[in-house]
């Protein structure tokens, strides 16, 4: 369904409200097929205060999963516009999730084989995307368009949700979260938002320059100054890798400090 949405957006230039609505619709098969827990674990301190750090969300958890899928799909789509960026961010996230699955399987935490399923889903996507990246890298001979970005975001969200680590998945989307937060004034119409919020190419220098649009790409150009497209993609790819390293640090160093063991409320 996301492939069809991406193709329709490429051909028909859909409005944002239509794309968001169709994105929610595309999550329905995933939600119907989900058979995991709908509980969440709160930090231990909160658990001791409330009497339990396990909260049953029920239907609200399905809404949360749907929102995660819509975010993953559209966050890659709006963090794009220079040769190679769409694919390289997807490749880095995909391999990061694969490494996370392998670590969890090795630690004996794959009780329901959900991490194995997630790994099997993402390995073909990650490896084939590497081949695509070879042709999409600057100077690009293949342009992916919205068809790939929507498919990539949905593939990653499906792997995270069916792998039962949707919250951990968000840690690997730190650059996309930053880009989304920077984009909020334009996405909500507080500031004029053009169809394409790309940097400007200076024909005299052959370098990209920042435009007034609120994106991570333009923010990077304001810090770096005028930069060639080739070097800009490399800087953004390195930032994506560093954020993945940070994500592993948060998951395996910081999280265990606050999430130690389930605290179940006592009944009398």
CSV table of N, CA and C in Angstrom, one decimal, residues 100-116 163-164 251-252:
chain,number,residue,atom,x,y,z
A,100,UNK,N,20.9,-4.5,16.4
A,100,UNK,CA,20.1,-4.5,17.6
A,100,UNK,C,19.5,-5.9,17.8
A,101,UNK,N,18.9,-6.4,16.7
A,101,UNK,CA,18.2,-7.7,16.7
A,101,UNK,C,19.2,-8.8,17.0
A,102,UNK,N,20.4,-8.7,16.4
A,102,UNK,CA,21.4,-9.7,16.7
A,102,UNK,C,21.9,-9.7,18.1
A,103,UNK,N,22.0,-8.5,18.7
A,103,UNK,CA,22.5,-8.4,20.1
A,103,UNK,C,21.4,-9.0,21.0
A,104,UNK,N,20.1,-8.7,20.7
A,104,UNK,CA,19.1,-9.3,21.6
A,104,UNK,C,18.9,-10.8,21.4
A,105,UNK,N,19.1,-11.3,20.2
A,105,UNK,CA,19.1,-12.7,20.0
A,105,UNK,C,20.2,-13.4,20.8
A,106,UNK,N,21.4,-12.8,20.7
A,106,UNK,CA,22.6,-13.4,21.3
A,106,UNK,C,22.5,-13.3,22.8
A,107,UNK,N,21.8,-12.3,23.3
A,107,UNK,CA,21.6,-12.2,24.8
A,107,UNK,C,20.5,-13.1,25.3
A,108,UNK,N,19.8,-13.9,24.4
A,108,UNK,CA,18.8,-14.8,24.8
A,108,UNK,C,17.4,-14.1,25.1
A,109,UNK,N,17.2,-12.9,24.5
A,109,UNK,CA,16.0,-12.2,24.8
A,109,UNK,C,14.9,-12.3,23.7
A,110,UNK,N,15.2,-13.3,22.8
A,110,UNK,CA,14.2,-13.5,21.7
A,110,UNK,C,13.3,-14.6,22.0
A,111,UNK,N,12.4,-14.4,23.1
A,111,UNK,CA,11.6,-15.4,23.6
A,111,UNK,C,10.5,-15.8,22.6
A,112,UNK,N,9.9,-14.9,21.9
A,112,UNK,CA,8.8,-15.2,21.0
A,112,UNK,C,9.3,-15.1,19.5
A,113,UNK,N,10.6,-15.1,19.3
A,113,UNK,CA,11.2,-15.1,18.0
A,113,UNK,C,10.9,-13.8,17.2
A,114,UNK,N,10.5,-12.8,18.0
A,114,UNK,CA,10.1,-11.5,17.3
A,114,UNK,C,11.3,-10.8,16.7
A,115,UNK,N,12.5,-10.9,17.4
A,115,UNK,CA,13.7,-10.3,16.9
A,115,UNK,C,14.2,-11.1,15.6
A,116,UNK,N,14.0,-12.4,15.6
A,116,UNK,CA,14.4,-13.1,14.4
A,116,UNK,C,13.5,-12.7,13.2
A,163,UNK,N,8.7,-6.7,15.8
A,163,UNK,CA,9.8,-7.1,16.7
A,163,UNK,C,9.6,-6.7,18.1
A,164,UNK,N,8.5,-6.0,18.4
A,164,UNK,CA,8.2,-5.6,19.7
A,164,UNK,C,9.2,-4.6,20.4
A,251,UNK,N,20.2,2.8,24.8
A,251,UNK,CA,19.5,1.6,25.0
A,251,UNK,C,20.2,0.6,26.0
A,252,UNK,N,21.5,0.5,26.0
A,252,UNK,CA,22.3,-0.4,26.8
A,252,UNK,C,23.0,0.1,27.9
